[in-house]
Amino acid sequence: KSRRTAAATDLDNRSRLLSAATDAFAAFGYEGTSLRAIADNAEVSFQLIAYYFGSKEELWIETVDYLFERYLETGKGLGFTPSGNLQEQFRNHLRLLLTDMLQRPQLRKIWIQEYLADSSRYHTVIKPKIKYLYETLALPYFNEVVRLGIVEKFTPEEISLLWSGLVQNNVVYPYYVELSLGAQAGSTKAVEEQVDLVRSYWKAQGLFGIPAAGACDYSEERADRLDSAADKAHARSDALLGSARCIMD
């Protein structure tokens, strides 16, 4: 029984140290982070950092591993039901991914810091993880988006790049997002508006089954045939864009 108690205590101490390290490394960077402050915030003995992790760099590595695993868990849970409304499923996935990153922005903050510092940690730890994330999660997911015809005029690589840029902007420039949308960054309103905005852009390019060559065919009647209120609003917007293009042509 005492062994089980000790194991539970060890697990709790490690978890608290990782949580405190996550916030510290994201806020102050590797060089600016104090191990003693991490221990104080975790409310554990300073000596336990060396006991559990060995060194500051090893604690940093385990922190990054911890954050990546949590993010991968979210992405691996996404999938499409072909018999359902694919567009609505895609919208929900994007909302979930953006919300998850906004609620847990530490991972992106850490890798941006390391990139700007051009540190050896960025090249040996962060880059391989970004590549793994891209090749095993992001690209397969957007390949499925293209295969199912949800997006037709962009490649999976292009969709991934556009989406990553939007997410990064929320983490690095939240105030810019607030100025642009008139909504607090990270709020439900801001998330939904950005997801709908990027989908409107894709639709204006002839996406979601709407051929670009048919720009002059945009109509109110087609808008009324769409499923959701958001899609109808976007289709009516497309009608105006299409009419303008036809006039210019």
PDB file of N, CA, C and O in Angstrom, residues 102-167:
ATOM      1  N   LEU A 102      -6.060  27.637 -28.802  1.00  0.00           N
ATOM      2  CA  LEU A 102      -6.205  28.874 -28.037  1.00  0.00           C
ATOM      3  C   LEU A 102      -6.272  28.616 -26.537  1.00  0.00           C
ATOM      4  O   LEU A 102      -5.813  29.422 -25.734  1.00  0.00           O
ATOM      5  N   GLN A 103      -6.842  27.488 -26.174  1.00  0.00           N
ATOM      6  CA  GLN A 103      -6.914  27.136 -24.754  1.00  0.00           C
ATOM      7  C   GLN A 103      -5.574  26.629 -24.239  1.00  0.00           C
ATOM      8  O   GLN A 103      -5.290  26.710 -23.045  1.00  0.00           O
ATOM      9  N   ARG A 104      -4.753  26.111 -25.158  1.00  0.00           N
ATOM     10  CA  ARG A 104      -3.439  25.586 -24.781  1.00  0.00           C
ATOM     11  C   ARG A 104      -2.387  26.122 -25.756  1.00  0.00           C
ATOM     12  O   ARG A 104      -1.841  25.375 -26.568  1.00  0.00           O
ATOM     13  N   PRO A 105      -2.090  27.421 -25.677  1.00  0.00           N
ATOM     14  CA  PRO A 105      -1.191  28.035 -26.662  1.00  0.00           C
ATOM     15  C   PRO A 105       0.294  27.836 -26.354  1.00  0.00           C
ATOM     16  O   PRO A 105       1.143  28.265 -27.125  1.00  0.00           O
ATOM     17  N   GLN A 106       0.596  27.199 -25.224  1.00  0.00           N
ATOM     18  CA  GLN A 106       1.989  27.127 -24.787  1.00  0.00           C
ATOM     19  C   GLN A 106       2.896  26.445 -25.804  1.00  0.00           C
ATOM     20  O   GLN A 106       4.053  26.837 -25.973  1.00  0.00           O
ATOM     21  N   LEU A 107       2.379  25.418 -26.466  1.00  0.00           N
ATOM     22  CA  LEU A 107       3.216  24.683 -27.425  1.00  0.00           C
ATOM     23  C   LEU A 107       3.716  25.596 -28.533  1.00  0.00           C
ATOM     24  O   LEU A 107       4.926  25.654 -28.815  1.00  0.00           O
ATOM     25  N   ARG A 108       2.825  26.344 -29.150  1.00  0.00           N
ATOM     26  CA  ARG A 108       3.236  27.230 -30.242  1.00  0.00           C
ATOM     27  C   ARG A 108       4.113  28.366 -29.730  1.00  0.00           C
ATOM     28  O   ARG A 108       5.047  28.785 -30.414  1.00  0.00           O
ATOM     29  N   LYS A 109       3.821  28.862 -28.552  1.00  0.00           N
ATOM     30  CA  LYS A 109       4.659  29.927 -27.996  1.00  0.00           C
ATOM     31  C   LYS A 109       6.088  29.447 -27.796  1.00  0.00           C
ATOM     32  O   LYS A 109       7.050  30.156 -28.111  1.00  0.00           O
ATOM     33  N   ILE A 110       6.238  28.235 -27.296  1.00  0.00           N
ATOM     34  CA  ILE A 110       7.571  27.686 -27.062  1.00  0.00           C
ATOM     35  C   ILE A 110       8.314  27.484 -28.370  1.00  0.00           C
ATOM     36  O   ILE A 110       9.492  27.850 -28.496  1.00  0.00           O
ATOM     37  N   TRP A 111       7.634  26.940 -29.372  1.00  0.00           N
ATOM     38  CA  TRP A 111       8.389  26.684 -30.605  1.00  0.00           C
ATOM     39  C   TRP A 111       8.689  27.969 -31.372  1.00  0.00           C
ATOM     40  O   TRP A 111       9.692  28.068 -32.058  1.00  0.00           O
ATOM     41  N   ILE A 112       7.857  29.001 -31.213  1.00  0.00           N
ATOM     42  CA  ILE A 112       8.167  30.300 -31.819  1.00  0.00           C
ATOM     43  C   ILE A 112       9.387  30.921 -31.137  1.00  0.00           C
ATOM     44  O   ILE A 112      10.282  31.457 -31.805  1.00  0.00           O
ATOM     45  N   GLN A 113       9.421  30.831 -29.809  1.00  0.00           N
ATOM     46  CA  GLN A 113      10.576  31.355 -29.073  1.00  0.00           C
ATOM     47  C   GLN A 113      11.875  30.682 -29.517  1.00  0.00           C
ATOM     48  O   GLN A 113      12.896  31.352 -29.748  1.00  0.00           O
ATOM     49  N   GLU A 114      11.832  29.377 -29.645  1.00  0.00           N
ATOM     50  CA  GLU A 114      13.037  28.634 -30.005  1.00  0.00           C
ATOM     51  C   GLU A 114      13.443  28.911 -31.454  1.00  0.00           C
ATOM     52  O   GLU A 114      14.638  28.975 -31.775  1.00  0.00           O
ATOM     53  N   TYR A 115      12.447  29.100 -32.311  1.00  0.00           N
ATOM     54  CA  TYR A 115      12.757  29.441 -33.705  1.00  0.00           C
ATOM     55  C   TYR A 115      13.438  30.802 -33.793  1.00  0.00           C
ATOM     56  O   TYR A 115      14.456  30.967 -34.467  1.00  0.00           O
ATOM     57  N   LEU A 116      12.890  31.785 -33.080  1.00  0.00           N
ATOM     58  CA  LEU A 116      13.457  33.139 -33.106  1.00  0.00           C
ATOM     59  C   LEU A 116      14.861  33.169 -32.508  1.00  0.00           C
ATOM     60  O   LEU A 116      15.707  33.955 -32.934  1.00  0.00           O
ATOM     61  N   ALA A 117      15.101  32.302 -31.537  1.00  0.00           N
ATOM     62  CA  ALA A 117      16.426  32.231 -30.917  1.00  0.00           C
ATOM     63  C   ALA A 117      17.393  31.396 -31.760  1.00  0.00           C
ATOM     64  O   ALA A 117      18.600  31.403 -31.499  1.00  0.00           O
ATOM     65  N   ASP A 118      16.840  30.699 -32.764  1.00  0.00           N
ATOM     66  CA  ASP A 118      17.647  29.794 -33.593  1.00  0.00           C
ATOM     67  C   ASP A 118      18.475  28.858 -32.712  1.00  0.00           C
ATOM     68  O   ASP A 118      19.672  28.640 -32.943  1.00  0.00           O
ATOM     69  N   SER A 119      17.814  28.309 -31.723  1.00  0.00           N
ATOM     70  CA  SER A 119      18.503  27.481 -30.738  1.00  0.00           C
ATOM     71  C   SER A 119      18.732  26.064 -31.253  1.00  0.00           C
ATOM     72  O   SER A 119      18.055  25.598 -32.177  1.00  0.00           O
ATOM     73  N   SER A 120      19.661  25.387 -30.634  1.00  0.00           N
ATOM     74  CA  SER A 120      19.890  23.976 -30.970  1.00  0.00           C
ATOM     75  C   SER A 120      18.660  23.165 -30.599  1.00  0.00           C
ATOM     76  O   SER A 120      18.366  22.149 -31.255  1.00  0.00           O
ATOM     77  N   ARG A 121      17.922  23.594 -29.582  1.00  0.00           N
ATOM     78  CA  ARG A 121      16.698  22.890 -29.185  1.00  0.00           C
ATOM     79  C   ARG A 121      15.664  22.933 -30.300  1.00  0.00           C
ATOM     80  O   ARG A 121      14.931  21.960 -30.505  1.00  0.00           O
ATOM     81  N   TYR A 122      15.603  24.052 -31.002  1.00  0.00           N
ATOM     82  CA  TYR A 122      14.654  24.147 -32.114  1.00  0.00           C
ATOM     83  C   TYR A 122      14.996  23.132 -33.199  1.00  0.00           C
ATOM     84  O   TYR A 122      14.119  22.439 -33.722  1.00  0.00           O
ATOM     85  N   HIS A 123      16.267  23.018 -33.522  1.00  0.00           N
ATOM     86  CA  HIS A 123      16.682  22.135 -34.616  1.00  0.00           C
ATOM     87  C   HIS A 123      16.647  20.655 -34.234  1.00  0.00           C
ATOM     88  O   HIS A 123      16.334  19.815 -35.081  1.00  0.00           O
ATOM     89  N   THR A 124      16.932  20.349 -32.981  1.00  0.00           N
ATOM     90  CA  THR A 124      17.013  18.938 -32.587  1.00  0.00           C
ATOM     91  C   THR A 124      15.728  18.384 -31.983  1.00  0.00           C
ATOM     92  O   THR A 124      15.503  17.176 -32.010  1.00  0.00           O
ATOM     93  N   VAL A 125      14.890  19.265 -31.439  1.00  0.00           N
ATOM     94  CA  VAL A 125      13.667  18.801 -30.768  1.00  0.00           C
ATOM     95  C   VAL A 125      12.401  19.282 -31.476  1.00  0.00           C
ATOM     96  O   VAL A 125      11.529  18.481 -31.829  1.00  0.00           O
ATOM     97  N   ILE A 126      12.295  20.598 -31.689  1.00  0.00           N
ATOM     98  CA  ILE A 126      11.054  21.161 -32.216  1.00  0.00           C
ATOM     99  C   ILE A 126      10.826  20.801 -33.687  1.00  0.00           C
ATOM    100  O   ILE A 126       9.734  20.352 -34.060  1.00  0.00           O
ATOM    101  N   LYS A 127      11.817  21.000 -34.520  1.00  0.00           N
ATOM    102  CA  LYS A 127      11.635  20.724 -35.961  1.00  0.00           C
ATOM    103  C   LYS A 127      11.203  19.298 -36.245  1.00  0.00           C
ATOM    104  O   LYS A 127      10.270  19.082 -37.036  1.00  0.00           O
ATOM    105  N   PRO A 128      11.842  18.290 -35.649  1.00  0.00           N
ATOM    106  CA  PRO A 128      11.372  16.920 -35.899  1.00  0.00           C
ATOM    107  C   PRO A 128       9.925  16.703 -35.471  1.00  0.00           C
ATOM    108  O   PRO A 128       9.190  15.954 -36.124  1.00  0.00           O
ATOM    109  N   LYS A 129       9.502  17.358 -34.403  1.00  0.00           N
ATOM    110  CA  LYS A 129       8.131  17.198 -33.941  1.00  0.00           C
ATOM    111  C   LYS A 129       7.141  17.896 -34.878  1.00  0.00           C
ATOM    112  O   LYS A 129       6.050  17.378 -35.139  1.00  0.00           O
ATOM    113  N   ILE A 130       7.520  19.065 -35.379  1.00  0.00           N
ATOM    114  CA  ILE A 130       6.660  19.744 -36.345  1.00  0.00           C
ATOM    115  C   ILE A 130       6.518  18.898 -37.608  1.00  0.00           C
ATOM    116  O   ILE A 130       5.422  18.769 -38.162  1.00  0.00           O
ATOM    117  N   LYS A 131       7.619  18.314 -38.054  1.00  0.00           N
ATOM    118  CA  LYS A 131       7.574  17.454 -39.240  1.00  0.00           C
ATOM    119  C   LYS A 131       6.677  16.248 -39.001  1.00  0.00           C
ATOM    120  O   LYS A 131       5.875  15.863 -39.869  1.00  0.00           O
ATOM    121  N   TYR A 132       6.797  15.663 -37.812  1.00  0.00           N
ATOM    122  CA  TYR A 132       5.952  14.514 -37.471  1.00  0.00           C
ATOM    123  C   TYR A 132       4.481  14.909 -37.451  1.00  0.00           C
ATOM    124  O   TYR A 132       3.619  14.198 -37.979  1.00  0.00           O
ATOM    125  N   LEU A 133       4.184  16.050 -36.844  1.00  0.00           N
ATOM    126  CA  LEU A 133       2.816  16.558 -36.791  1.00  0.00           C
ATOM    127  C   LEU A 133       2.265  16.781 -38.193  1.00  0.00           C
ATOM    128  O   LEU A 133       1.123  16.412 -38.499  1.00  0.00           O
ATOM    129  N   TYR A 134       3.072  17.347 -39.057  1.00  0.00           N
ATOM    130  CA  TYR A 134       2.652  17.649 -40.422  1.00  0.00           C
ATOM    131  C   TYR A 134       2.411  16.362 -41.223  1.00  0.00           C
ATOM    132  O   TYR A 134       1.391  16.222 -41.898  1.00  0.00           O
ATOM    133  N   GLU A 135       3.346  15.422 -41.130  1.00  0.00           N
ATOM    134  CA  GLU A 135       3.288  14.233 -41.971  1.00  0.00           C
ATOM    135  C   GLU A 135       2.297  13.178 -41.484  1.00  0.00           C
ATOM    136  O   GLU A 135       1.733  12.438 -42.300  1.00  0.00           O
ATOM    137  N   THR A 136       2.085  13.106 -40.188  1.00  0.00           N
ATOM    138  CA  THR A 136       1.230  12.035 -39.662  1.00  0.00           C
ATOM    139  C   THR A 136      -0.159  12.493 -39.256  1.00  0.00           C
ATOM    140  O   THR A 136      -1.044  11.662 -39.071  1.00  0.00           O
ATOM    141  N   LEU A 137      -0.350  13.810 -39.127  1.00  0.00           N
ATOM    142  CA  LEU A 137      -1.649  14.298 -38.672  1.00  0.00           C
ATOM    143  C   LEU A 137      -2.253  15.319 -39.632  1.00  0.00           C
ATOM    144  O   LEU A 137      -3.322  15.088 -40.196  1.00  0.00           O
ATOM    145  N   ALA A 138      -1.571  16.436 -39.841  1.00  0.00           N
ATOM    146  CA  ALA A 138      -2.143  17.515 -40.653  1.00  0.00           C
ATOM    147  C   ALA A 138      -2.354  17.089 -42.106  1.00  0.00           C
ATOM    148  O   ALA A 138      -3.462  17.226 -42.647  1.00  0.00           O
ATOM    149  N   LEU A 139      -1.305  16.592 -42.750  1.00  0.00           N
ATOM    150  CA  LEU A 139      -1.419  16.266 -44.169  1.00  0.00           C
ATOM    151  C   LEU A 139      -2.409  15.134 -44.434  1.00  0.00           C
ATOM    152  O   LEU A 139      -3.238  15.246 -45.349  1.00  0.00           O
ATOM    153  N   PRO A 140      -2.394  14.039 -43.664  1.00  0.00           N
ATOM    154  CA  PRO A 140      -3.408  13.006 -43.885  1.00  0.00           C
ATOM    155  C   PRO A 140      -4.833  13.526 -43.715  1.00  0.00           C
ATOM    156  O   PRO A 140      -5.731  13.142 -44.472  1.00  0.00           O
ATOM    157  N   TYR A 141      -5.026  14.405 -42.736  1.00  0.00           N
ATOM    158  CA  TYR A 141      -6.368  14.945 -42.525  1.00  0.00           C
ATOM    159  C   TYR A 141      -6.815  15.779 -43.723  1.00  0.00           C
ATOM    160  O   TYR A 141      -7.921  15.602 -44.245  1.00  0.00           O
ATOM    161  N   PHE A 142      -5.964  16.682 -44.192  1.00  0.00           N
ATOM    162  CA  PHE A 142      -6.355  17.534 -45.314  1.00  0.00           C
ATOM    163  C   PHE A 142      -6.373  16.766 -46.633  1.00  0.00           C
ATOM    164  O   PHE A 142      -7.077  17.151 -47.568  1.00  0.00           O
ATOM    165  N   ASN A 143      -5.632  15.673 -46.714  1.00  0.00           N
ATOM    166  CA  ASN A 143      -5.768  14.774 -47.863  1.00  0.00           C
ATOM    167  C   ASN A 143      -7.181  14.208 -47.916  1.00  0.00           C
ATOM    168  O   ASN A 143      -7.789  14.089 -48.992  1.00  0.00           O
ATOM    169  N   GLU A 144      -7.708  13.851 -46.750  1.00  0.00           N
ATOM    170  CA  GLU A 144      -9.065  13.324 -46.677  1.00  0.00           C
ATOM    171  C   GLU A 144     -10.084  14.415 -47.040  1.00  0.00           C
ATOM    172  O   GLU A 144     -11.094  14.132 -47.700  1.00  0.00           O
ATOM    173  N   VAL A 145      -9.826  15.636 -46.617  1.00  0.00           N
ATOM    174  CA  VAL A 145     -10.699  16.754 -46.965  1.00  0.00           C
ATOM    175  C   VAL A 145     -10.789  16.903 -48.488  1.00  0.00           C
ATOM    176  O   VAL A 145     -11.873  17.100 -49.041  1.00  0.00           O
ATOM    177  N   VAL A 146      -9.654  16.791 -49.161  1.00  0.00           N
ATOM    178  CA  VAL A 146      -9.637  16.906 -50.622  1.00  0.00           C
ATOM    179  C   VAL A 146     -10.263  15.673 -51.259  1.00  0.00           C
ATOM    180  O   VAL A 146     -11.042  15.772 -52.220  1.00  0.00           O
ATOM    181  N   ARG A 147      -9.939  14.493 -50.752  1.00  0.00           N
ATOM    182  CA  ARG A 147     -10.462  13.248 -51.329  1.00  0.00           C
ATOM    183  C   ARG A 147     -11.984  13.207 -51.288  1.00  0.00           C
ATOM    184  O   ARG A 147     -12.636  12.735 -52.234  1.00  0.00           O
ATOM    185  N   LEU A 148     -12.554  13.732 -50.218  1.00  0.00           N
ATOM    186  CA  LEU A 148     -14.012  13.725 -50.070  1.00  0.00           C
ATOM    187  C   LEU A 148     -14.684  14.857 -50.843  1.00  0.00           C
ATOM    188  O   LEU A 148     -15.911  14.954 -50.852  1.00  0.00           O
ATOM    189  N   GLY A 149     -13.883  15.723 -51.469  1.00  0.00           N
ATOM    190  CA  GLY A 149     -14.449  16.814 -52.251  1.00  0.00           C
ATOM    191  C   GLY A 149     -14.927  17.983 -51.428  1.00  0.00           C
ATOM    192  O   GLY A 149     -15.657  18.847 -51.928  1.00  0.00           O
ATOM    193  N   ILE A 150     -14.514  18.041 -50.161  1.00  0.00           N
ATOM    194  CA  ILE A 150     -14.934  19.146 -49.302  1.00  0.00           C
ATOM    195  C   ILE A 150     -14.264  20.432 -49.770  1.00  0.00           C
ATOM    196  O   ILE A 150     -14.868  21.506 -49.777  1.00  0.00           O
ATOM    197  N   VAL A 151     -13.006  20.340 -50.144  1.00  0.00           N
ATOM    198  CA  VAL A 151     -12.267  21.445 -50.756  1.00  0.00           C
ATOM    199  C   VAL A 151     -11.715  20.928 -52.073  1.00  0.00           C
ATOM    200  O   VAL A 151     -11.089  19.870 -52.106  1.00  0.00           O
ATOM    201  N   GLU A 152     -11.942  21.679 -53.138  1.00  0.00           N
ATOM    202  CA  GLU A 152     -11.608  21.169 -54.471  1.00  0.00           C
ATOM    203  C   GLU A 152     -10.494  21.925 -55.182  1.00  0.00           C
ATOM    204  O   GLU A 152      -9.844  21.367 -56.057  1.00  0.00           O
ATOM    205  N   LYS A 153     -10.279  23.174 -54.847  1.00  0.00           N
ATOM    206  CA  LYS A 153      -9.359  23.992 -55.629  1.00  0.00           C
ATOM    207  C   LYS A 153      -8.022  24.249 -54.950  1.00  0.00           C
ATOM    208  O   LYS A 153      -7.206  24.991 -55.462  1.00  0.00           O
ATOM    209  N   PHE A 154      -7.814  23.668 -53.774  1.00  0.00           N
ATOM    210  CA  PHE A 154      -6.538  23.778 -53.089  1.00  0.00           C
ATOM    211  C   PHE A 154      -5.986  22.381 -52.844  1.00  0.00           C
ATOM    212  O   PHE A 154      -6.752  21.432 -52.666  1.00  0.00           O
ATOM    213  N   THR A 155      -4.690  22.268 -52.801  1.00  0.00           N
ATOM    214  CA  THR A 155      -4.064  20.993 -52.463  1.00  0.00           C
ATOM    215  C   THR A 155      -4.064  20.829 -50.937  1.00  0.00           C
ATOM    216  O   THR A 155      -4.212  21.816 -50.208  1.00  0.00           O
ATOM    217  N   PRO A 156      -3.886  19.614 -50.452  1.00  0.00           N
ATOM    218  CA  PRO A 156      -3.791  19.414 -49.001  1.00  0.00           C
ATOM    219  C   PRO A 156      -2.680  20.265 -48.382  1.00  0.00           C
ATOM    220  O   PRO A 156      -2.846  20.805 -47.283  1.00  0.00           O
ATOM    221  N   GLU A 157      -1.565  20.389 -49.094  1.00  0.00           N
ATOM    222  CA  GLU A 157      -0.451  21.185 -48.591  1.00  0.00           C
ATOM    223  C   GLU A 157      -0.836  22.660 -48.454  1.00  0.00           C
ATOM    224  O   GLU A 157      -0.481  23.322 -47.468  1.00  0.00           O
ATOM    225  N   GLU A 158      -1.576  23.178 -49.429  1.00  0.00           N
ATOM    226  CA  GLU A 158      -1.992  24.579 -49.396  1.00  0.00           C
ATOM    227  C   GLU A 158      -3.005  24.832 -48.282  1.00  0.00           C
ATOM    228  O   GLU A 158      -2.934  25.848 -47.583  1.00  0.00           O
ATOM    229  N   ILE A 159      -3.947  23.904 -48.113  1.00  0.00           N
ATOM    230  CA  ILE A 159      -4.938  24.047 -47.050  1.00  0.00           C
ATOM    231  C   ILE A 159      -4.252  24.046 -45.694  1.00  0.00           C
ATOM    232  O   ILE A 159      -4.559  24.855 -44.805  1.00  0.00           O
ATOM    233  N   SER A 160      -3.299  23.134 -45.527  1.00  0.00           N
ATOM    234  CA  SER A 160      -2.564  23.043 -44.267  1.00  0.00           C
ATOM    235  C   SER A 160      -1.807  24.323 -43.968  1.00  0.00           C
ATOM    236  O   SER A 160      -1.807  24.808 -42.824  1.00  0.00           O
ATOM    237  N   LEU A 161      -1.200  24.904 -44.996  1.00  0.00           N
ATOM    238  CA  LEU A 161      -0.444  26.140 -44.812  1.00  0.00           C
ATOM    239  C   LEU A 161      -1.364  27.294 -44.424  1.00  0.00           C
ATOM    240  O   LEU A 161      -1.065  28.069 -43.494  1.00  0.00           O
ATOM    241  N   LEU A 162      -2.495  27.421 -45.112  1.00  0.00           N
ATOM    242  CA  LEU A 162      -3.437  28.485 -44.804  1.00  0.00           C
ATOM    243  C   LEU A 162      -3.973  28.357 -43.373  1.00  0.00           C
ATOM    244  O   LEU A 162      -4.066  29.342 -42.632  1.00  0.00           O
ATOM    245  N   TRP A 163      -4.314  27.147 -43.004  1.00  0.00           N
ATOM    246  CA  TRP A 163      -4.883  26.936 -41.672  1.00  0.00           C
ATOM    247  C   TRP A 163      -3.841  27.185 -40.581  1.00  0.00           C
ATOM    248  O   TRP A 163      -4.133  27.811 -39.563  1.00  0.00           O
ATOM    249  N   SER A 164      -2.629  26.708 -40.793  1.00  0.00           N
ATOM    250  CA  SER A 164      -1.566  26.914 -39.813  1.00  0.00           C
ATOM    251  C   SER A 164      -1.304  28.404 -39.608  1.00  0.00           C
ATOM    252  O   SER A 164      -1.072  28.857 -38.481  1.00  0.00           O
ATOM    253  N   GLY A 165      -1.359  29.170 -40.694  1.00  0.00           N
ATOM    254  CA  GLY A 165      -1.157  30.612 -40.590  1.00  0.00           C
ATOM    255  C   GLY A 165      -2.234  31.282 -39.752  1.00  0.00           C
ATOM    256  O   GLY A 165      -1.947  32.170 -38.939  1.00  0.00           O
ATOM    257  N   LEU A 166      -3.469  30.845 -39.913  1.00  0.00           N
ATOM    258  CA  LEU A 166      -4.555  31.424 -39.127  1.00  0.00           C
ATOM    259  C   LEU A 166      -4.367  31.119 -37.637  1.00  0.00           C
ATOM    260  O   LEU A 166      -4.513  31.995 -36.786  1.00  0.00           O
ATOM    261  N   VAL A 167      -4.038  29.869 -37.341  1.00  0.00           N
ATOM    262  CA  VAL A 167      -3.833  29.477 -35.941  1.00  0.00           C
ATOM    263  C   VAL A 167      -2.671  30.258 -35.332  1.00  0.00           C
ATOM    264  O   VAL A 167      -2.762  30.776 -34.216  1.00  0.00           O
TER     265      VAL A 167
END
